[in-house]
Amino acid sequence: MPRSASLESETACPQHRKGAWFGPHGLPHPEGLHGALAGIRRWAARWLVGVAAGVLAACGGGGGDAVPAPPPAAVLHPVGGQVSGLAGVLVLANGTRGEWTITASGSYATQVAQGESYNIVVRTQPTGQTCLVENGTGVVAGPVTNVLVRCTTNTYAVGGTVVGLAGGLTLRLNGTADLLVTIDGAFRFALAVPHGSTYSVAVQVQPLDQFCEANSATGVALAPVTQVRVTCRTIDVPPPPPPPPPVAAAPLGLGITYGAKALNFSWLPATHATSYTVHEDPDGAGPLAAAQIGTTATTALAYGVPVLLHQRLNATYTVRACNISGCSAPSAPVAADMVQAIGYFKAASTAAEARFGNRVALSANGTTLAVGAYGEAGNTGAVYVFTRTGSIWSQQARITAPGGEANDYFGNAVALSADGNTLAIGADGESGDQTGTFAVMPPSNNLASSSGAVYVYSRSGSTWSQQAFIKASNTFAFDLFGAFVALSADGNTLAVGAYNESGDLTGAHGNAAFASSGAAYVFSRTGTSWAQQGYIKAANAGAGDFFGIYLSLSGSGDTLAVGAFFERSASAATPADDSLQDAGAAYVFQRTAGVWAQQAYLKAPSPLALDRFGVAVMLSGDGNTLAVGMDGDSSDHTGVYVVPPASNSLALNSGAVFVYTRAGGTWQPQAYLKASNTRTPHRFGNNLAMSSDGNTLVVPSYRDNSAATGFNGNQADTTAADAGAVLVFRRTAGTWAQQAYVKAPNTGSGDRFGGRVALSGDGNTLAVGASTEDGGSNGIGGNQADESRINAGAVYLY
C-alpha cells in the first residue's frame, strides 16, 4: 500500500477504521488489545504531523484517514479515613505516588483516579509512637473513607538485675506496682511505663537480715529499661522485740498522807505498769470533770494543792497505771481530808510569849511566807521566812535586827514585794533618835524611846541581806513609826504608819500639838537607795485619831489607803466635827508625778460612836477596790448586803466590812459584809487580806468563840472564847458571797486565830496568824496537841 494511503488509513477516525482496536465508545476493543500499544504510538506520531483541519473535516464525515481525539479526563475520588491517637507529626504516602503530613488526629483524604489502585502506608511516625494503617489497599471505584490510622504511645518494660539476695524481696515501681523477687538474676515488672514518663524503683520489703539498695533506679523511659541494679547484703539483726505488754490493771491501795497544803499519794505497784498518772476530780460527784495533776514512774506523788484548801473539800483522787499499750481504768477514788492538809508553822525554836504569827505576809504566788514574832527575846523580836519548793515548805531564814534590843518589837509589822525578794520589817519600839534613811546602820542610841524604825532586806538566791535602815524625817519618842508597813508589787515604794505621831499639819512638817493624830510616810527606792518621798497627814488631822494604824498600797504604789479608826467626825460632809467618838474614817491618797494628794475621805454610811471604821483597810492590785474594816459595828445582821440594813446594837463589837469601788476618782460603796455567825464580841473586820484582782476577800473574826475545827464547822458553838475564825468572801460579776468559814485544825480558847491574815496575790494561798496559840512544837507540821508554850504563836496555811 502506498505510504500516503497507509497514513490516511491510520489517521482516520478510529470509529471509521475497519478492524480498529477502539470500540464504539472510544475505549479499547477487547480483540485489539494485543496491538494497543503499537497503535497508540503510531496514532500519536501521525496526529502530531497531520493537518488539524483535514483531520477535523474528515472526522465530520468526509473521506480519507483522520487523526484520533485525546482520551476523556480521568474521574478522581477521595481516598482516606480517620487518624486517631496522634501525638506529633505523621507522614502518610499512597505507595510511590506522593506523601502528605498530618499533625493532629481527625479525618484525612487524598485524590485517586477511578479504577486505580491505592496503598496507604506510614512514611514517618512521631517519636515514641507506633502508627498502624487499617484497610490501606484497594482499587478506587468510588470514595474510600475506611482507611484508618491508629497511633499509640509506646510503653516500655522496666527491669534490671538483683544480686546478693537471700530471701524474699519486694520491689515497687512508681509507688504502686509491686514485684516479688526470690532469687538473684533479672527481673521485670509487669507494668510497662509510657514513653517519656518517669520511672522509680524502690525496695519495699527486704529480708529481715539483709539491706537491699536500688541503684540506677530512676529516670525517664525512652526505651526499655534494663539497667536497674538491686544489691543486697546481709546485716546483723537484733531479735524482734517482745510483743507489747497488756494494759495494766488499775492500781490498788491508793492512800494519802498530808503535808503543809500538800497531799502525798502512794499506791501498790501494778503489773506491767511503767508509769502512773494521778487525777483530781475537784468536786467529787459534782459536775466538774477530773483532770490529771501529775505523772510519775514511781508509786508515789507529792502534790501541792494549788488553790485554797476549802475549794477542794469534796475532791476525790484516782491513779491510773500506764505502759506503751495505754493506761488502765482509774483506781477506786479516794477523798482527801483537807483539814489534815492545813499547814501548821512554828518557830524553829519555839518560846513562850514569842507571839509568832502576830504579822504575816505572802508573795504574789504564795511561795514565800514572812512571819513576825515580835515577842522573841523579851520583845526584841525576829522574823522568819519560809519558802516552798515543789510541794515542800521549809524555813529559809530567821532575821533579827542588827543591834536589836529588848522592847524593839522587831517584826511587829512585815511586808513582801510580789516576787518575795524585798522584805520590809517594822520595829515600832526601836528608840534611836536618828532621822532619814541609811544604807549602813548608824550607831545605836536610845534617845527617842519607841520612836520606831523600819528595816528593809533583799534576797539574792536564798540569802537575805539588809538594804536599808529607815527612820522618820521628824523622829519623836513614842511615834511608833513602823507599826504598819506596806510595799508596792515591785518593792520600790514603801509606806510606813506611825499612828502615834503627833503633828497637826497636813504639809511636810508637823508638831506635837495633836497627840496621836498619826501620820504615814512614803519612801521610794532607786536601785538600792531609799529616800523619803512623802509625809502624809489627814486633811482633818486630830488628836487621838490614830491615822496610820493600818495601810495598804496598790500594786503600782500610786494609791495609798490609810485607816484612822479613832477619828471622830459624824459624817464625811463634816470632817472637822469631833462629836462621834471613835467612829473612824478611811483616807485614800493618790500619787501623781511623785506628789501625793488626798483623793477621798470615807466614812461609814451611818457612822456610830465606837464603830472603829478604818481599823483595817485593804486595796486591790489596781487600787480600784477598797475594803474597810469596822470591828466595832454592833448590829446583829448576818450575810452580805448591797444596801446596809438599819443599824442596831444587838451584837456589840460583832464587826463588819464595807467594800468600795473606784471609777474615775470617785468611790462608791459596793457591799456591806457581816459574818455568817454574827456575835458579840467577834471583832469581825479587825484586819483584812485581798487578792490582787480584788475578787477574794479574807475577813477574820479573831474573837470568834466556836470550838469548830477546819472548814464550815458549827458556827453556833460558843464554847471556845477568843478561839478566832476567818471568813472567805468571793466576788462574782460585782456580787459578793461568803465562800467558807475557816478555823484552825487545833482550835483552842484564847488562840485568837485570825489576829493577822495574808492572802497571796493570786488568791490561792492563805496564811492565818494566831499569835497567842500555845503549841510547844518546833518547825512545820509539829504536834498540834502540845500546849506547853503559852503565847508562843503559830501560823496556819490554807
PDB file of N, CA and C in Angstrom, residues 511-544:
ATOM      1  N   ASN A 511       3.989  69.160 164.187  1.00  0.00           N
ATOM      2  CA  ASN A 511       4.432  69.486 165.535  1.00  0.00           C
ATOM      3  C   ASN A 511       3.717  68.567 166.505  1.00  0.00           C
ATOM      4  N   ALA A 512       3.976  68.747 167.774  1.00  0.00           N
ATOM      5  CA  ALA A 512       3.468  67.820 168.778  1.00  0.00           C
ATOM      6  C   ALA A 512       2.148  68.253 169.380  1.00  0.00           C
ATOM      7  N   ALA A 513       1.451  69.175 168.719  1.00  0.00           N
ATOM      8  CA  ALA A 513       0.237  69.717 169.334  1.00  0.00           C
ATOM      9  C   ALA A 513      -0.898  68.724 169.367  1.00  0.00           C
ATOM     10  N   PHE A 514      -0.992  67.856 168.348  1.00  0.00           N
ATOM     11  CA  PHE A 514      -2.095  66.906 168.277  1.00  0.00           C
ATOM     12  C   PHE A 514      -1.560  65.520 168.594  1.00  0.00           C
ATOM     13  N   ALA A 515      -1.594  65.155 169.839  1.00  0.00           N
ATOM     14  CA  ALA A 515      -1.050  63.870 170.263  1.00  0.00           C
ATOM     15  C   ALA A 515      -1.784  62.729 169.587  1.00  0.00           C
ATOM     16  N   SER A 516      -1.017  61.802 169.087  1.00  0.00           N
ATOM     17  CA  SER A 516      -1.554  60.585 168.472  1.00  0.00           C
ATOM     18  C   SER A 516      -2.495  60.864 167.297  1.00  0.00           C
ATOM     19  N   SER A 517      -2.307  61.994 166.623  1.00  0.00           N
ATOM     20  CA  SER A 517      -3.087  62.201 165.402  1.00  0.00           C
ATOM     21  C   SER A 517      -2.656  61.206 164.326  1.00  0.00           C
ATOM     22  N   GLY A 518      -1.375  60.873 164.294  1.00  0.00           N
ATOM     23  CA  GLY A 518      -0.885  59.861 163.369  1.00  0.00           C
ATOM     24  C   GLY A 518      -0.420  60.416 162.040  1.00  0.00           C
ATOM     25  N   ALA A 519       0.441  59.658 161.374  1.00  0.00           N
ATOM     26  CA  ALA A 519       0.968  60.054 160.067  1.00  0.00           C
ATOM     27  C   ALA A 519       1.358  58.813 159.283  1.00  0.00           C
ATOM     28  N   ALA A 520       1.498  59.026 157.982  1.00  0.00           N
ATOM     29  CA  ALA A 520       2.033  57.988 157.099  1.00  0.00           C
ATOM     30  C   ALA A 520       3.199  58.575 156.335  1.00  0.00           C
ATOM     31  N   TYR A 521       4.196  57.762 156.089  1.00  0.00           N
ATOM     32  CA  TYR A 521       5.391  58.196 155.381  1.00  0.00           C
ATOM     33  C   TYR A 521       5.551  57.289 154.151  1.00  0.00           C
ATOM     34  N   VAL A 522       5.971  57.884 153.047  1.00  0.00           N
ATOM     35  CA  VAL A 522       6.206  57.110 151.824  1.00  0.00           C
ATOM     36  C   VAL A 522       7.663  57.268 151.420  1.00  0.00           C
ATOM     37  N   PHE A 523       8.291  56.140 151.126  1.00  0.00           N
ATOM     38  CA  PHE A 523       9.682  56.108 150.701  1.00  0.00           C
ATOM     39  C   PHE A 523       9.745  55.423 149.328  1.00  0.00           C
ATOM     40  N   SER A 524      10.700  55.847 148.526  1.00  0.00           N
ATOM     41  CA  SER A 524      10.878  55.228 147.208  1.00  0.00           C
ATOM     42  C   SER A 524      12.308  54.746 147.050  1.00  0.00           C
ATOM     43  N   ARG A 525      12.469  53.694 146.289  1.00  0.00           N
ATOM     44  CA  ARG A 525      13.780  53.086 146.064  1.00  0.00           C
ATOM     45  C   ARG A 525      14.213  53.306 144.628  1.00  0.00           C
ATOM     46  N   THR A 526      15.427  53.766 144.457  1.00  0.00           N
ATOM     47  CA  THR A 526      16.048  53.852 143.141  1.00  0.00           C
ATOM     48  C   THR A 526      17.307  53.008 143.189  1.00  0.00           C
ATOM     49  N   GLY A 527      17.320  51.942 142.404  1.00  0.00           N
ATOM     50  CA  GLY A 527      18.419  50.993 142.532  1.00  0.00           C
ATOM     51  C   GLY A 527      18.319  50.303 143.873  1.00  0.00           C
ATOM     52  N   THR A 528      19.277  50.571 144.738  1.00  0.00           N
ATOM     53  CA  THR A 528      19.232  50.014 146.097  1.00  0.00           C
ATOM     54  C   THR A 528      19.150  51.122 147.140  1.00  0.00           C
ATOM     55  N   SER A 529      18.949  52.354 146.696  1.00  0.00           N
ATOM     56  CA  SER A 529      18.931  53.501 147.615  1.00  0.00           C
ATOM     57  C   SER A 529      17.507  53.950 147.892  1.00  0.00           C
ATOM     58  N   TRP A 530      17.245  54.196 149.162  1.00  0.00           N
ATOM     59  CA  TRP A 530      15.921  54.623 149.595  1.00  0.00           C
ATOM     60  C   TRP A 530      15.943  56.100 149.996  1.00  0.00           C
ATOM     61  N   ALA A 531      14.799  56.789 149.686  1.00  0.00           N
ATOM     62  CA  ALA A 531      14.648  58.194 150.085  1.00  0.00           C
ATOM     63  C   ALA A 531      13.185  58.449 150.413  1.00  0.00           C
ATOM     64  N   GLN A 532      12.961  59.341 151.381  1.00  0.00           N
ATOM     65  CA  GLN A 532      11.578  59.678 151.729  1.00  0.00           C
ATOM     66  C   GLN A 532      10.966  60.502 150.608  1.00  0.00           C
ATOM     67  N   GLN A 533       9.745  60.138 150.228  1.00  0.00           N
ATOM     68  CA  GLN A 533       9.039  60.844 149.166  1.00  0.00           C
ATOM     69  C   GLN A 533       7.864  61.655 149.697  1.00  0.00           C
ATOM     70  N   GLY A 534       7.243  61.187 150.747  1.00  0.00           N
ATOM     71  CA  GLY A 534       6.071  61.896 151.240  1.00  0.00           C
ATOM     72  C   GLY A 534       5.866  61.741 152.732  1.00  0.00           C
ATOM     73  N   TYR A 535       5.364  62.801 153.325  1.00  0.00           N
ATOM     74  CA  TYR A 535       4.926  62.810 154.729  1.00  0.00           C
ATOM     75  C   TYR A 535       3.449  63.166 154.682  1.00  0.00           C
ATOM     76  N   ILE A 536       2.595  62.214 155.062  1.00  0.00           N
ATOM     77  CA  ILE A 536       1.168  62.337 154.783  1.00  0.00           C
ATOM     78  C   ILE A 536       0.375  62.409 156.079  1.00  0.00           C
ATOM     79  N   LYS A 537      -0.471  63.426 156.136  1.00  0.00           N
ATOM     80  CA  LYS A 537      -1.381  63.604 157.259  1.00  0.00           C
ATOM     81  C   LYS A 537      -2.800  63.674 156.703  1.00  0.00           C
ATOM     82  N   ALA A 538      -3.754  63.336 157.565  1.00  0.00           N
ATOM     83  CA  ALA A 538      -5.146  63.505 157.169  1.00  0.00           C
ATOM     84  C   ALA A 538      -5.455  64.990 157.006  1.00  0.00           C
ATOM     85  N   ALA A 539      -6.347  65.296 156.073  1.00  0.00           N
ATOM     86  CA  ALA A 539      -6.730  66.695 155.867  1.00  0.00           C
ATOM     87  C   ALA A 539      -7.402  67.265 157.108  1.00  0.00           C
ATOM     88  N   ASN A 540      -7.991  66.395 157.924  1.00  0.00           N
ATOM     89  CA  ASN A 540      -8.663  66.839 159.152  1.00  0.00           C
ATOM     90  C   ASN A 540      -7.990  66.229 160.371  1.00  0.00           C
ATOM     91  N   ALA A 541      -6.660  66.224 160.369  1.00  0.00           N
ATOM     92  CA  ALA A 541      -5.907  65.583 161.447  1.00  0.00           C
ATOM     93  C   ALA A 541      -6.373  66.077 162.814  1.00  0.00           C
ATOM     94  N   GLY A 542      -6.556  65.122 163.718  1.00  0.00           N
ATOM     95  CA  GLY A 542      -6.984  65.459 165.067  1.00  0.00           C
ATOM     96  C   GLY A 542      -6.327  64.561 166.083  1.00  0.00           C
ATOM     97  N   ALA A 543      -6.203  65.073 167.290  1.00  0.00           N
ATOM     98  CA  ALA A 543      -5.568  64.310 168.352  1.00  0.00           C
ATOM     99  C   ALA A 543      -6.303  62.993 168.575  1.00  0.00           C
ATOM    100  N   GLY A 544      -5.501  61.946 168.747  1.00  0.00           N
ATOM    101  CA  GLY A 544      -6.061  60.640 169.055  1.00  0.00           C
ATOM    102  C   GLY A 544      -6.721  59.929 167.896  1.00  0.00           C
TER     103      GLY A 544
END
